[in-house]
PDB file of C-alpha atoms in Angstrom:
ATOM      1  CA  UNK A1497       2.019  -9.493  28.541  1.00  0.00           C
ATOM      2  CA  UNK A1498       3.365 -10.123  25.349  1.00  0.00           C
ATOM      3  CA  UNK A1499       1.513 -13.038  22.918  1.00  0.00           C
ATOM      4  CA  UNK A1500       3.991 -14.075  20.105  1.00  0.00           C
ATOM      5  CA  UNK A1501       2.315 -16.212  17.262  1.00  0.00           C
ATOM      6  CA  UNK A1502       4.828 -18.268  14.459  1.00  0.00           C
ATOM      7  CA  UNK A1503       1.960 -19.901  12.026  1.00  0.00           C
ATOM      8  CA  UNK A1504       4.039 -22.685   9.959  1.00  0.00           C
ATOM      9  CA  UNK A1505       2.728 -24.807   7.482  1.00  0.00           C
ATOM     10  CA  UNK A1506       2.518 -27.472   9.786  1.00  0.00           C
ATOM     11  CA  UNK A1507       2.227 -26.346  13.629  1.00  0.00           C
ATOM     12  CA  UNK A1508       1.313 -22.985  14.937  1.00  0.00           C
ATOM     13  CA  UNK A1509       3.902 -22.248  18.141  1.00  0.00           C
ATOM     14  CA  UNK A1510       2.637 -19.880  20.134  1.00  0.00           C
ATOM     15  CA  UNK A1511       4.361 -17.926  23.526  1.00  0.00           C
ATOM     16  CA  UNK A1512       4.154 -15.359  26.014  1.00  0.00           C
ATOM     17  CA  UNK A1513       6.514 -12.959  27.366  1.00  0.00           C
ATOM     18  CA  UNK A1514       5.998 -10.914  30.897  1.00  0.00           C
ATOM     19  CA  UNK A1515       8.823  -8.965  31.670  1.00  0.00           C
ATOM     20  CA  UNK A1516      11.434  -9.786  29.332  1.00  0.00           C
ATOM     21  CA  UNK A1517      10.913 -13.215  30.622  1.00  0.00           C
ATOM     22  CA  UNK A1518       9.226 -16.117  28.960  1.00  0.00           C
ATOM     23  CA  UNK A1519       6.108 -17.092  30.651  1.00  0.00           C
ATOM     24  CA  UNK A1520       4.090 -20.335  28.822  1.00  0.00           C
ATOM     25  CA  UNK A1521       4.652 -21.751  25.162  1.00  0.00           C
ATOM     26  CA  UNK A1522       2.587 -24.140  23.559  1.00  0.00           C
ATOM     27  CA  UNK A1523       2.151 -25.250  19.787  1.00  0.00           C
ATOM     28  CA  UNK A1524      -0.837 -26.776  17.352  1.00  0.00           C
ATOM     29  CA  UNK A1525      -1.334 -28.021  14.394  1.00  0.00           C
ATOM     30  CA  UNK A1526      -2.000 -25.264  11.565  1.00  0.00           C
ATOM     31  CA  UNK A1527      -5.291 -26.625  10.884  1.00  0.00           C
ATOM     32  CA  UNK A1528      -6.350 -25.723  14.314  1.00  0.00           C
ATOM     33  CA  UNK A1529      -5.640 -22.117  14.248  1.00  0.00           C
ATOM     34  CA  UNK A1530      -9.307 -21.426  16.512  1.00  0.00           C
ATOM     35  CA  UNK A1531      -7.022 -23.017  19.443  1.00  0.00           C
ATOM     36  CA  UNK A1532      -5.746 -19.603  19.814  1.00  0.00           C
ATOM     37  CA  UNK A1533      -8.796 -18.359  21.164  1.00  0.00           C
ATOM     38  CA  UNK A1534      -8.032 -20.592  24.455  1.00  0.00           C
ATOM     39  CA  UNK A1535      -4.273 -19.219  24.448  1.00  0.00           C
ATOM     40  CA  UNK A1536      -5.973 -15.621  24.207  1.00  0.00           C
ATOM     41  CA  UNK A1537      -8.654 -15.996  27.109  1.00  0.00           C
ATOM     42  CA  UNK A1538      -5.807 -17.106  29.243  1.00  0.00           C
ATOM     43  CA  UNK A1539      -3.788 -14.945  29.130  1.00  0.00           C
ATOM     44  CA  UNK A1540      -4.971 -11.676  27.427  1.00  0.00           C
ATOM     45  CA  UNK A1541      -2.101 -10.195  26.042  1.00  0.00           C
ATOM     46  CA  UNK A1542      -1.818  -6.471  25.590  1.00  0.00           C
ATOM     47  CA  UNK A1543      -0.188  -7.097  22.556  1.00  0.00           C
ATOM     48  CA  UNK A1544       0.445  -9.636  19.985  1.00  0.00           C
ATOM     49  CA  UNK A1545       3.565 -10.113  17.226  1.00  0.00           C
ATOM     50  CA  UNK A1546       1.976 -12.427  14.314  1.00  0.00           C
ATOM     51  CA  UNK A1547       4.384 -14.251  11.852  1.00  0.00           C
ATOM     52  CA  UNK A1548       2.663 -16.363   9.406  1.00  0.00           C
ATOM     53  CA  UNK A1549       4.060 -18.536   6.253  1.00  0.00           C
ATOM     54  CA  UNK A1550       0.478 -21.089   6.562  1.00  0.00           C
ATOM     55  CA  UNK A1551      -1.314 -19.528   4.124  1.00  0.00           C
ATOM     56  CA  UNK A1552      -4.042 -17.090   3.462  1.00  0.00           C
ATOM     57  CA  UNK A1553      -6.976 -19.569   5.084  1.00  0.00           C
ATOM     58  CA  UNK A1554      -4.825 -19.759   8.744  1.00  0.00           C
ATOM     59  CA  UNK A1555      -3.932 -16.269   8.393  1.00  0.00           C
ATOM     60  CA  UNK A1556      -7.945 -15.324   8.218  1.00  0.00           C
ATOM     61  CA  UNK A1557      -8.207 -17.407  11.236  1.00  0.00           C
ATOM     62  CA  UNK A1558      -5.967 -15.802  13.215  1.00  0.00           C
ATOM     63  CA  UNK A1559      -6.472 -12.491  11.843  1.00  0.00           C
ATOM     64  CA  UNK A1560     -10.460 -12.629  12.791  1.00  0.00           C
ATOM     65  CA  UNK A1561      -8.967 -14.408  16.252  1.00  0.00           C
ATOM     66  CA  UNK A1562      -6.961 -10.797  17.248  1.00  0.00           C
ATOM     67  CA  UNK A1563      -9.562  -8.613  15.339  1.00  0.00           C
ATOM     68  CA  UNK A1564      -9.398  -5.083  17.624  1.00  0.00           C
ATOM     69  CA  UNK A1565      -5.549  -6.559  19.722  1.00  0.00           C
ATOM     70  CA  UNK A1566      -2.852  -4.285  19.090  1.00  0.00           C
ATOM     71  CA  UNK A1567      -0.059  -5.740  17.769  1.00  0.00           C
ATOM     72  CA  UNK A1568       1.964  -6.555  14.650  1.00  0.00           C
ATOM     73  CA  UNK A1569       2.096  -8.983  11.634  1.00  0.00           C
ATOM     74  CA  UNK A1570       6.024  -8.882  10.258  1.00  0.00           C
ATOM     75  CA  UNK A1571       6.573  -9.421   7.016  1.00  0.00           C
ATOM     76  CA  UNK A1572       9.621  -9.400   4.903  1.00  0.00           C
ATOM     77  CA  UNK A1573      10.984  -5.960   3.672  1.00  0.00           C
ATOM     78  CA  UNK A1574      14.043  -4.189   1.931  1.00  0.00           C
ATOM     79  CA  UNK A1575      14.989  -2.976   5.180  1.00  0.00           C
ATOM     80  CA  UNK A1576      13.164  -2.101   8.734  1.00  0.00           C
ATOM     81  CA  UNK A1577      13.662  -3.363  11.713  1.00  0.00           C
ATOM     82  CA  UNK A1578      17.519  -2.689  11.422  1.00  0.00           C
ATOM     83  CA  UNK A1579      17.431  -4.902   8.772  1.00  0.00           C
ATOM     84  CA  UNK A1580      18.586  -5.030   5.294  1.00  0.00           C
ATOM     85  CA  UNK A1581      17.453  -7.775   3.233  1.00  0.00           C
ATOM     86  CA  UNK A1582      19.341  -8.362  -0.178  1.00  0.00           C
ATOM     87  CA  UNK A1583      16.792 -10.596  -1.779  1.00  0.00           C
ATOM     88  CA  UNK A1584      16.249  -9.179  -5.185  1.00  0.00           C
ATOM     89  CA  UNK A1585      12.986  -8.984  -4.484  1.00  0.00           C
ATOM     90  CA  UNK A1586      12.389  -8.639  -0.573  1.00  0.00           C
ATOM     91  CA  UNK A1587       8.812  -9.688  -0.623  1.00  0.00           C
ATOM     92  CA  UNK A1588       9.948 -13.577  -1.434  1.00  0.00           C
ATOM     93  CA  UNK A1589      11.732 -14.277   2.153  1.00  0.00           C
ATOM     94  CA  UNK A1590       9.485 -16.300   4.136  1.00  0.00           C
ATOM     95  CA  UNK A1591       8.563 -13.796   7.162  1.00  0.00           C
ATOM     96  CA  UNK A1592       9.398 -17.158   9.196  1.00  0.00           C
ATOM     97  CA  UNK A1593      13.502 -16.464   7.984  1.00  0.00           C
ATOM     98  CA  UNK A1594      13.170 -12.842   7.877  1.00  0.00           C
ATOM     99  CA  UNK A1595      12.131 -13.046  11.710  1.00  0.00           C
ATOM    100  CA  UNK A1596      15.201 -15.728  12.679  1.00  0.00           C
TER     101      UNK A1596
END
């Protein structure tokens, strides 16, 4: 299973996939980012895809919250994922937009 994590200023949504298929969703607020570790000994994801715009504090959280899960934290860039982003410089997109 699949654990994907969008970490907002103001809620952090959180789902999981199985199968190409989504499973559960949930959210909470940002402030509350140590809520995860209930979403993680539910359902113990293999692997977890992290997008965070809250800030360095809730990304320390959650960072310390997967510490040893595989997975992936996506962040903007001139071009990867079969993606080309024109910003002038890349790094400014919110990773929130550059995932949508």
């Amino acid at each position: 299973m699949i654990l994907l994590i969008d970490a907002g200023n103001t809620r952090i949504k959180w789902a999981c996939v199985e199968a190409g298929e989504w499973s559960t969703s949930g959210a909470l607020p940002s402030g509350a980012a140590a809520g995860l570790a209930d979403v993680l000994a539910a359902h113990d994801p293999a692997w977890v895809g992290v997008c965070c715009v809250a800030g360095a504090e809730v990304r320390a959280g959650i960072e310390a919250l997967l510490a040893g899960r595989p997975g992936h934290w996506l962040a903007p860039a001139a071009s990867a994922h079969g993606i080309v982003n024109r910003y002038e410089r890349p790094e400014t997109l919110g990773a929130d937009r550059y995932a949508g």
